[in-house]
PDB file of C-alpha atoms in Angstrom:
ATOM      1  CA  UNK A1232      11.284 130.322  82.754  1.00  0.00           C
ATOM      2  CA  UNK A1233      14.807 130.047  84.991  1.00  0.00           C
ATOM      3  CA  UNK A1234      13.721 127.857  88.249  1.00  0.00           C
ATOM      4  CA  UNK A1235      16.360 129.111  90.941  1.00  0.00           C
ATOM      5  CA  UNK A1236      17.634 126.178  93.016  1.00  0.00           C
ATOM      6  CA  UNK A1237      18.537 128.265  95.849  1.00  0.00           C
ATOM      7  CA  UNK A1238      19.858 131.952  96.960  1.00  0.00           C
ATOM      8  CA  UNK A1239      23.011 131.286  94.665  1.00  0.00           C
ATOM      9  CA  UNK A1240      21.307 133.281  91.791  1.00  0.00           C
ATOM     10  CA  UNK A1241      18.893 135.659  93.518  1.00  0.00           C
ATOM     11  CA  UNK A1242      19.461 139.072  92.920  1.00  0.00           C
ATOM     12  CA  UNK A1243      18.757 141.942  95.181  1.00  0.00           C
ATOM     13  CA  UNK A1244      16.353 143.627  94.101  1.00  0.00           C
ATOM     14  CA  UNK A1245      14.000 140.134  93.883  1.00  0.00           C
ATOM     15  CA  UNK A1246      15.358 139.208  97.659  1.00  0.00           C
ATOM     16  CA  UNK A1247      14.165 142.760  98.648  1.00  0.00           C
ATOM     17  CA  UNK A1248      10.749 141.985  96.915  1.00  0.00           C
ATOM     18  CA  UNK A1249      10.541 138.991  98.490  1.00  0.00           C
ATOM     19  CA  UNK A1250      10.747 140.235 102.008  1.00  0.00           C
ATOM     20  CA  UNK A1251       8.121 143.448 101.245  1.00  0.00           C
ATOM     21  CA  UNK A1252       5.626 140.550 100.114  1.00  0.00           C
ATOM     22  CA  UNK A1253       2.539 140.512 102.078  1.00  0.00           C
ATOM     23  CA  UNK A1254       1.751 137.124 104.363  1.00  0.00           C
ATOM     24  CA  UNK A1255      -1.659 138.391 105.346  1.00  0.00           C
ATOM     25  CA  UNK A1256      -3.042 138.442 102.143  1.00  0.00           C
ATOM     26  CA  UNK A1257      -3.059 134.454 102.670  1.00  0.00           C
ATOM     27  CA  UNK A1258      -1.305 131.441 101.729  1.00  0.00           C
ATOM     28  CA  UNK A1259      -1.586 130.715  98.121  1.00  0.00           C
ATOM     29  CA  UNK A1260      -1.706 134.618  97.154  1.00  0.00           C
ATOM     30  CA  UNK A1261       2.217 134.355  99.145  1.00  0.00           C
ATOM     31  CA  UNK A1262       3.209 131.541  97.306  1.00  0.00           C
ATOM     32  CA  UNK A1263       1.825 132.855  93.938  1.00  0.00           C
ATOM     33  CA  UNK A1264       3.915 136.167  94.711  1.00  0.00           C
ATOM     34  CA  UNK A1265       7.077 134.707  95.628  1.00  0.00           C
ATOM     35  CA  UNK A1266       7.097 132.408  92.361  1.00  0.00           C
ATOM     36  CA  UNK A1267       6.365 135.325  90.125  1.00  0.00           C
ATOM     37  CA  UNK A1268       9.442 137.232  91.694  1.00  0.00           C
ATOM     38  CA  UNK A1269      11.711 134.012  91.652  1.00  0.00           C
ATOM     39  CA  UNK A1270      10.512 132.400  88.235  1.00  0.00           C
ATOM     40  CA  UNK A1271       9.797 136.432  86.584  1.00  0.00           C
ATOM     41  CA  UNK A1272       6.495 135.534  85.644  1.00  0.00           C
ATOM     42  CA  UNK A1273       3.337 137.377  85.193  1.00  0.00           C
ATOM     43  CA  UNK A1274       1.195 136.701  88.787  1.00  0.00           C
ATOM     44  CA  UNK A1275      -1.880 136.725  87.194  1.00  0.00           C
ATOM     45  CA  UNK A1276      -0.943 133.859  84.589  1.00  0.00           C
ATOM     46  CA  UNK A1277       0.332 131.856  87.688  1.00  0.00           C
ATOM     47  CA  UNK A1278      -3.144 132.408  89.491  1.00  0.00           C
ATOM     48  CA  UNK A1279      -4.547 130.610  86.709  1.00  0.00           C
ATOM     49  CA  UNK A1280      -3.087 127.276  88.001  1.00  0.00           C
ATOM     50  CA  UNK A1281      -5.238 125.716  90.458  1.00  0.00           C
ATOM     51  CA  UNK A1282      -3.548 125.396  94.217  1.00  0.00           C
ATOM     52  CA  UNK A1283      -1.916 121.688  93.755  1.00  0.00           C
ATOM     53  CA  UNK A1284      -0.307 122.924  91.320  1.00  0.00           C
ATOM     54  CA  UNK A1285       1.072 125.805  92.797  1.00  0.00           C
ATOM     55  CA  UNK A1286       1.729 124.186  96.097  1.00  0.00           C
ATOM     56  CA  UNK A1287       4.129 121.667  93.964  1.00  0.00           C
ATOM     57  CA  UNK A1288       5.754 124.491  92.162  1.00  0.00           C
ATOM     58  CA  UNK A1289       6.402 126.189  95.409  1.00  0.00           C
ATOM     59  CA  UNK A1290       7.604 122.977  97.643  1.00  0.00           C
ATOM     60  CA  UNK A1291      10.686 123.815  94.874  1.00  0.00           C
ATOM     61  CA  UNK A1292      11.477 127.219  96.119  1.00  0.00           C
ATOM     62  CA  UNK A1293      10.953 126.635  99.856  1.00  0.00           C
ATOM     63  CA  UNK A1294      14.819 127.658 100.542  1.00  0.00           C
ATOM     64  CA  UNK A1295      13.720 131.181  99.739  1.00  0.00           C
ATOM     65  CA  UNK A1296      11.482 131.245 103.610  1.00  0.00           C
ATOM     66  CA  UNK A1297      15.480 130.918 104.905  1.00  0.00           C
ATOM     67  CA  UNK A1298      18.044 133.493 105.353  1.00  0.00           C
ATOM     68  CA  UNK A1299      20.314 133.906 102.363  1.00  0.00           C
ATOM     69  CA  UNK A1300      24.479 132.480 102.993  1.00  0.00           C
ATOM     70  CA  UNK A1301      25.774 134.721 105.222  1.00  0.00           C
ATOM     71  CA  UNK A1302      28.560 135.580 102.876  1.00  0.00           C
ATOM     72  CA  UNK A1303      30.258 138.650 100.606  1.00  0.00           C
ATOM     73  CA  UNK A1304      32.792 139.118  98.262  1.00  0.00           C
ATOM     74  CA  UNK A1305      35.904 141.625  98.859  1.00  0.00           C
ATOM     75  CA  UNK A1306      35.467 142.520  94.619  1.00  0.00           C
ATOM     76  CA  UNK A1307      32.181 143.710  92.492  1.00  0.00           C
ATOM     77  CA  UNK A1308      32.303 144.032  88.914  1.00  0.00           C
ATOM     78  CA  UNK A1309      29.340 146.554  87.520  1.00  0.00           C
ATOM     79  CA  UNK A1310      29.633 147.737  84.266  1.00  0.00           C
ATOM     80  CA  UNK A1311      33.107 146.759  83.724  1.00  0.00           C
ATOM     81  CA  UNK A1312      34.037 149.077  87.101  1.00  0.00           C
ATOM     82  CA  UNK A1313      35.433 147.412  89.630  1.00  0.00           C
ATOM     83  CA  UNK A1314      34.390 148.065  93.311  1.00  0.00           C
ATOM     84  CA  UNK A1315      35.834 146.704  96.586  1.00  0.00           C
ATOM     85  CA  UNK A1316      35.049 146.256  99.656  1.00  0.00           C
ATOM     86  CA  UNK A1317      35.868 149.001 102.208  1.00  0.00           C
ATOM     87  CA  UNK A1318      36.399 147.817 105.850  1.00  0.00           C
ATOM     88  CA  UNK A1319      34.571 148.810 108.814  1.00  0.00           C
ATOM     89  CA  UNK A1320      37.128 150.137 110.355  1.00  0.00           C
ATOM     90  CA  UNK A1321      38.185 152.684 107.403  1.00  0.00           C
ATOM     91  CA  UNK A1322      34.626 154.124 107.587  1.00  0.00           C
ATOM     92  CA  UNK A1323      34.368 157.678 108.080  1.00  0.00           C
ATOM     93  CA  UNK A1324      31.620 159.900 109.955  1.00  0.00           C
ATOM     94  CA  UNK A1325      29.712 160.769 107.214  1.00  0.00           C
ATOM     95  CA  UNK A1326      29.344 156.832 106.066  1.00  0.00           C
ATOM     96  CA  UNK A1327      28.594 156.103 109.544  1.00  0.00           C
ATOM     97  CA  UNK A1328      25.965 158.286 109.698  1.00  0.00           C
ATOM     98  CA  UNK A1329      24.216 157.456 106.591  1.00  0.00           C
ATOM     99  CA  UNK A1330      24.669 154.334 107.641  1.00  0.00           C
ATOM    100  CA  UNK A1331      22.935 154.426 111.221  1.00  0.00           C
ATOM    101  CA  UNK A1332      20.068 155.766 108.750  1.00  0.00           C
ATOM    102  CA  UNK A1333      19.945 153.059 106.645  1.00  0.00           C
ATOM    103  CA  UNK A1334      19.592 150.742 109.564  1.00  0.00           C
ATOM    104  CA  UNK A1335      16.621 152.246 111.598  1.00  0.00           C
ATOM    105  CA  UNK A1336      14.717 152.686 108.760  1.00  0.00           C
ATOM    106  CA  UNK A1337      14.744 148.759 107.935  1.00  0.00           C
ATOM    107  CA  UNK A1338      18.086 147.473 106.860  1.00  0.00           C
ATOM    108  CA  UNK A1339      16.606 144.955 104.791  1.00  0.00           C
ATOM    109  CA  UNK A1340      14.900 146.873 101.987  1.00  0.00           C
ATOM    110  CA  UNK A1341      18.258 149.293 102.080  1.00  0.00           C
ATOM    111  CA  UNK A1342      20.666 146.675 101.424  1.00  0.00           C
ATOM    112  CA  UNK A1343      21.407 147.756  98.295  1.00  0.00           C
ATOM    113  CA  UNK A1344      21.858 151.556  99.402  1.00  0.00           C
ATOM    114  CA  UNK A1345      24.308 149.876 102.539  1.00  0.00           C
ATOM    115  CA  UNK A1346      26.075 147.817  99.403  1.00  0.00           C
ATOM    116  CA  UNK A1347      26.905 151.538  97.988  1.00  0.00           C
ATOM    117  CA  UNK A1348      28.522 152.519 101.086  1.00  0.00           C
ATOM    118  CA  UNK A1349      30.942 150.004 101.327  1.00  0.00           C
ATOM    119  CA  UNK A1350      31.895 148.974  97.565  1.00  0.00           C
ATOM    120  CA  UNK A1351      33.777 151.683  95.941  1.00  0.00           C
ATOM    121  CA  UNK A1352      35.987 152.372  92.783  1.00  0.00           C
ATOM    122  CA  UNK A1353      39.783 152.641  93.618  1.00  0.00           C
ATOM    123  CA  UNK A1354      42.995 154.053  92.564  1.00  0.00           C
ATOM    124  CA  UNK A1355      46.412 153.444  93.593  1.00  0.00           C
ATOM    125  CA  UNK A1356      48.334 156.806  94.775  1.00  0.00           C
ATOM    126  CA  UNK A1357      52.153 157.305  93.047  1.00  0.00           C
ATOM    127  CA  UNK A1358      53.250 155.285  96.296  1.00  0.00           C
ATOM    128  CA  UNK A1359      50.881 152.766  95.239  1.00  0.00           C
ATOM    129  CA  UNK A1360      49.071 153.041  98.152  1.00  0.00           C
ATOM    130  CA  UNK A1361      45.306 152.220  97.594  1.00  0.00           C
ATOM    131  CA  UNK A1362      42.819 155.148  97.624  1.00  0.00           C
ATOM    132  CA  UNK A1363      38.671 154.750  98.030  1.00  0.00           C
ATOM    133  CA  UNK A1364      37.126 156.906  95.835  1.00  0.00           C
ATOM    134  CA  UNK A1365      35.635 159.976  97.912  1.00  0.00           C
ATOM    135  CA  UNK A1366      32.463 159.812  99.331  1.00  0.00           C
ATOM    136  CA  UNK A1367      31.170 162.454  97.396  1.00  0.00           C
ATOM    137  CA  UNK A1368      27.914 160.640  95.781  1.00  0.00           C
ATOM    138  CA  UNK A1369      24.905 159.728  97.505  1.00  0.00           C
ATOM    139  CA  UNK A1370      23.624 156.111  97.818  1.00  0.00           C
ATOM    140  CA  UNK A1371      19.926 157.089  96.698  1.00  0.00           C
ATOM    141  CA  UNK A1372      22.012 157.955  93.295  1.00  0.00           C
ATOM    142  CA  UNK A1373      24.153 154.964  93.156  1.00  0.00           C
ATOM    143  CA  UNK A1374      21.772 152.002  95.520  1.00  0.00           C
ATOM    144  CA  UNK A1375      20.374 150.835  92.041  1.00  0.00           C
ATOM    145  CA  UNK A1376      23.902 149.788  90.786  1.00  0.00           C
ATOM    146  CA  UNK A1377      23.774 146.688  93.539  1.00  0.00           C
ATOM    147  CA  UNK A1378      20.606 145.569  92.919  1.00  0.00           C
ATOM    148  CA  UNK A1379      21.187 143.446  89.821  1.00  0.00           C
ATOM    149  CA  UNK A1380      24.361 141.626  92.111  1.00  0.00           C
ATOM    150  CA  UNK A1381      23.935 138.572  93.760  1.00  0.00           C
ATOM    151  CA  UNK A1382      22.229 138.642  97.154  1.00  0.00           C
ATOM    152  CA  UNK A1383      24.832 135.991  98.575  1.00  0.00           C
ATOM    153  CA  UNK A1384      27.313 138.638  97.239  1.00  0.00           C
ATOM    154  CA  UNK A1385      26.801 141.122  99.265  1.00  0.00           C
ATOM    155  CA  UNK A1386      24.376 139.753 101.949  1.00  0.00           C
ATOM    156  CA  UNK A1387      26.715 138.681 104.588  1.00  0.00           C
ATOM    157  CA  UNK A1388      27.980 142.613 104.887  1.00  0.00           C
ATOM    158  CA  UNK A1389      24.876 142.735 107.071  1.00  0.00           C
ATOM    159  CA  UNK A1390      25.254 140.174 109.393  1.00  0.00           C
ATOM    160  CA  UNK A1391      29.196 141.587 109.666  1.00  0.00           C
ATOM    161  CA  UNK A1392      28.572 145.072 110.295  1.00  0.00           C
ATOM    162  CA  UNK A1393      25.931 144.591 112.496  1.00  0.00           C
ATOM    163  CA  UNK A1394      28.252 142.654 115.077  1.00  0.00           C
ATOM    164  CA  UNK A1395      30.836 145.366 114.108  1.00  0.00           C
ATOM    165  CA  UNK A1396      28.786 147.873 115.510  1.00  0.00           C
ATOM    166  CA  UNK A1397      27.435 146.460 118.734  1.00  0.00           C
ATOM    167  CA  UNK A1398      30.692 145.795 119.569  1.00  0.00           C
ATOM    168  CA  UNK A1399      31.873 149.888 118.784  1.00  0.00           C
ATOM    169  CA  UNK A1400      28.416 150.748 120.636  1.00  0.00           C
ATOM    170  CA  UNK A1401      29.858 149.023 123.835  1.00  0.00           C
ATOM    171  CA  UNK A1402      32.814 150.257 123.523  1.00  0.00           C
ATOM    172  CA  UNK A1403      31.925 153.774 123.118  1.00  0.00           C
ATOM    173  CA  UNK A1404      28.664 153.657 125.189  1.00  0.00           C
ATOM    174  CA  UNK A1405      29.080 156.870 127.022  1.00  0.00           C
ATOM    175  CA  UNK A1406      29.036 158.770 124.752  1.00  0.00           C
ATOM    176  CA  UNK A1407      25.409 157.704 123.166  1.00  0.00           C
ATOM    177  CA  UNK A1408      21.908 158.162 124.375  1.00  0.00           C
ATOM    178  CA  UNK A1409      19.931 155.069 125.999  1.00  0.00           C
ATOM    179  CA  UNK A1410      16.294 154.841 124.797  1.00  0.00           C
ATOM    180  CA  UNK A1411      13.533 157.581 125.469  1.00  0.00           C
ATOM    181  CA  UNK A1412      11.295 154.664 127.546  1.00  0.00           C
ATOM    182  CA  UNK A1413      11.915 156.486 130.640  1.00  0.00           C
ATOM    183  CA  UNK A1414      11.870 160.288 129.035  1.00  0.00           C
ATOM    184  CA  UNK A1415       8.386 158.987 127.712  1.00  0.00           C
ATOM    185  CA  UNK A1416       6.513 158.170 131.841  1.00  0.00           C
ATOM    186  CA  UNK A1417       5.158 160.863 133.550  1.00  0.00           C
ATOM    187  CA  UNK A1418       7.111 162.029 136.364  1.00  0.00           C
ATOM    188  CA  UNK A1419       5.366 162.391 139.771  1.00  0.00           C
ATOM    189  CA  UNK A1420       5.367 165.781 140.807  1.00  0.00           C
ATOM    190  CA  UNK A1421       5.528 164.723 144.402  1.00  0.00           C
ATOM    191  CA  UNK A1422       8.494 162.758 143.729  1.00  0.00           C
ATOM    192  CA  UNK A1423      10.298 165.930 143.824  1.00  0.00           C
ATOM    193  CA  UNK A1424      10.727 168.994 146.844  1.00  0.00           C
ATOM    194  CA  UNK A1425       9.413 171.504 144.531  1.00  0.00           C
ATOM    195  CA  UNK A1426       7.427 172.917 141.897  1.00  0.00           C
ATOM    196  CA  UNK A1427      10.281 174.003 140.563  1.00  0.00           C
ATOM    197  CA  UNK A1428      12.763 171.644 140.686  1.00  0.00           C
ATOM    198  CA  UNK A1429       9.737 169.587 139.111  1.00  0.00           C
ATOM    199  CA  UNK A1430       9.552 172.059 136.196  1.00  0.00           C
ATOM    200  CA  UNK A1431      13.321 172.178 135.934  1.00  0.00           C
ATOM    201  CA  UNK A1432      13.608 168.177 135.553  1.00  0.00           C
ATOM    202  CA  UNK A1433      10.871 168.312 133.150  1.00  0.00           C
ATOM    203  CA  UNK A1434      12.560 171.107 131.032  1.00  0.00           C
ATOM    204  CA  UNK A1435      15.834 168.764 131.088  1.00  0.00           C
ATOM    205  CA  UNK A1436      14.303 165.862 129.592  1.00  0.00           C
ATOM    206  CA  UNK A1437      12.494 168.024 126.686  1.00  0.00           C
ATOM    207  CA  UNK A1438      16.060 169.194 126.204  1.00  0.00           C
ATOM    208  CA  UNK A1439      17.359 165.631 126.099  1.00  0.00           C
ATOM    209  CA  UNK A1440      14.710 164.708 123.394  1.00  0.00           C
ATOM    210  CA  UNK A1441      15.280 167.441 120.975  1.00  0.00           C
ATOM    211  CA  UNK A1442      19.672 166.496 121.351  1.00  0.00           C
ATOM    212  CA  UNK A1443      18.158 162.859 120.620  1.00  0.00           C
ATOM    213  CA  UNK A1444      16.311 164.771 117.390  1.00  0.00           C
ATOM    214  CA  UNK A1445      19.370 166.585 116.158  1.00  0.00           C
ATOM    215  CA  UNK A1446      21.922 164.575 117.819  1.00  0.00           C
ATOM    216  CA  UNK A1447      24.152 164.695 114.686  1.00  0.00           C
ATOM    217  CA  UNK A1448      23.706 167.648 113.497  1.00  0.00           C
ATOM    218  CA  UNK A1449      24.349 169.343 116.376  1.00  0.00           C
ATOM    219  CA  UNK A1450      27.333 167.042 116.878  1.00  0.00           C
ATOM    220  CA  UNK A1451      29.160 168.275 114.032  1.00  0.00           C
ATOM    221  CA  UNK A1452      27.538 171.733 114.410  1.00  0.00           C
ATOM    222  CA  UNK A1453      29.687 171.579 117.833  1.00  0.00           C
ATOM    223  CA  UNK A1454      32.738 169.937 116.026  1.00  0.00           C
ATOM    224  CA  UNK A1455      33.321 172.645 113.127  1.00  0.00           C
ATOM    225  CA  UNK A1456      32.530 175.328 116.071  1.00  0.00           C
ATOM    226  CA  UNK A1457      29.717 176.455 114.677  1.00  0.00           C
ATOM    227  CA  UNK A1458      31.568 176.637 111.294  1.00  0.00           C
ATOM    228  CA  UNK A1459      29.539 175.079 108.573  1.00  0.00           C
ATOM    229  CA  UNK A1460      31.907 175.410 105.857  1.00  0.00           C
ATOM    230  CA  UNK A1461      34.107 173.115 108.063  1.00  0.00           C
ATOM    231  CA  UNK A1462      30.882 170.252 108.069  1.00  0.00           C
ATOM    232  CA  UNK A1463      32.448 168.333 104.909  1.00  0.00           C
ATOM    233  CA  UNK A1464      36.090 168.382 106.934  1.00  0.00           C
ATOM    234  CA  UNK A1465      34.833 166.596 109.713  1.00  0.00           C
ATOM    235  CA  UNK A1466      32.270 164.478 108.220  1.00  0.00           C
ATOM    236  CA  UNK A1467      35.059 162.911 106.123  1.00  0.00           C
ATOM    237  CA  UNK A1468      37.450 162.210 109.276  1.00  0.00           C
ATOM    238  CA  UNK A1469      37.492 158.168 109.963  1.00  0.00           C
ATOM    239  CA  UNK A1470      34.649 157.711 112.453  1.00  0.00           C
ATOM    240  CA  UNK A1471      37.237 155.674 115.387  1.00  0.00           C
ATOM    241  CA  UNK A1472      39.146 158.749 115.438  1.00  0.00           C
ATOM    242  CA  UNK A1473      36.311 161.680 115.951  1.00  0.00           C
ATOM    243  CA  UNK A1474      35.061 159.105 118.564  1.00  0.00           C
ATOM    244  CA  UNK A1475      38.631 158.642 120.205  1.00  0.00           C
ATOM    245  CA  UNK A1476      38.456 162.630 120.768  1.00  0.00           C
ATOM    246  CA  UNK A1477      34.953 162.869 121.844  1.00  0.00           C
ATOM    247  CA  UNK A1478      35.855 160.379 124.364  1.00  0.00           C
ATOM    248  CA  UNK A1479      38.722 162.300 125.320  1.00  0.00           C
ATOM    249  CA  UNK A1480      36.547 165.328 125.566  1.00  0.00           C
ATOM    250  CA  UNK A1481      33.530 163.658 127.510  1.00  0.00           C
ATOM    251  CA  UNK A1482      36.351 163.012 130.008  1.00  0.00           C
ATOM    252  CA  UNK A1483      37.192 166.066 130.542  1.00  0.00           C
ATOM    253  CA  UNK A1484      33.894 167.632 130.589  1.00  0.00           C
ATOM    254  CA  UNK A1485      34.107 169.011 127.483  1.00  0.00           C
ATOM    255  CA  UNK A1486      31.524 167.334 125.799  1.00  0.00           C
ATOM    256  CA  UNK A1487      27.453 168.261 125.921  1.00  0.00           C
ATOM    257  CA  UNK A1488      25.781 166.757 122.787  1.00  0.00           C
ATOM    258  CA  UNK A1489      24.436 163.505 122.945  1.00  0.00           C
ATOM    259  CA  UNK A1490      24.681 161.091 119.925  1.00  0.00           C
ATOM    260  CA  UNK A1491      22.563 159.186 118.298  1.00  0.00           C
TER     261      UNK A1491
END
């Protein structure tokens, strides 16, 4: 039995656990979960401990109730392979993408799958130059990899990225939808001169919902022209410069799909 003094020597996968654990299912049933995922020991041989006991075991582990260092290191080794650290601002479509996936559907329990995304083998080109291996895999094949690292090594990516891309939301906020909170009220029909500019508005916003539904597929539907042995060419292109040109073309009118 390892007692963990604090996140230092968590791994993923048990700071993942941790945050799936159920609080409603009361106190001592909590604390008898969370010491079973940080001391790897059967629950039901820790139940058999009556609750002083427990609740001094537990005072030990109350770190784990705060958030892990908010830190991450440049350089993984897995297997003897080395992966490092690509920056946000080498990220291409496709990893953006994936990524924006990863995030609304709970960030948390997807760490390890956002870990895959941005640690990658290298290779240095006959210039030397460093090259990122392609992004040819998927991270439901390769999430499991980073789950037996270090939470604090990888944990801080979150924080990081997620100020990363507010700040690349602002900055390229015309060219994404806002929220479907006013699509969702019922417009008044007498709000408007006519049945049929009534029907019209109300044909508009289905159409805005169903861009909001395909938004990227029909985005790079639109960029390979309709194309879609071209999809993999743009996909890989670094994400600030497809939305450098779809700024450029929202300018000029060019530009219908909404993201996002």
């Amino acid at each position: 039995m390892k007692k963990q003094k604090d996140w230092h020597n968590v791994k993923v996968y048990q700071f993942k656990e941790l945050r799936q654990l159920d609080r409603t299912q009361g106190y001592f049933t909590f604390q008898v979960d969370t010491l079973s995922i940080l001391l790897d020991m059967d629950a039901d041989e820790l139940e058999e401990k009556d609750i002083d006991e427990i609740n001094e075991m537990f005072d030990g582990f109350k770190w784990s109730l705060s958030e892990p260092k908010k830190t991450y290191k440049h350089e993984l080794t897995i297997d003897d392979n080395v992966y490092v650290f690509k920056d946000f601002k080498k990220l291409s479509l496709y990893e953006f993408i994936d990524l924006e996936y990863f995030l609304s559907n709970d960030y948390i329990t997807h760490i390890s799958h956002i870990a895959s995304v941005f640690y990658r083998r290298i290779e240095l080109d006959k210039w030397q130059n460093v090259e990122f291996e392609p992004y040819v895999f998927s991270p439901f094949e390769r999430f499991e990899l980073f789950d037996d690292v270090n939470i604090t090594d990888v944990y801080g990516i979150l924080t990081d990225y997620l100020k990363y891309r507010e700040n690349f939301m602002q900055k390229y906020e015309n060219l994404f939808n806002s929220t479907d909170e006013e699509d969702d009220e019922d417009d008044d029909i007498n709000d408007f001169d006519s049945v049929d500019e009534y029907k019209a508005n109300k044909e508009a916003v289905e159409q805005g919902k169903k861009a909001r539904k395909w938004g990227w597929e029909s985005l790079l539907y639109d960029l390979c022209e309709g194309d879609l042995t071209k999809t993999d060419q743009i996909g890989d292109l670094p994400l600030i410069f497809v939305f450098n040109m779809l700024s450029m073309r929202k300018e000029m009118g060019y530009l219908e799909t909404p993201k996002g």
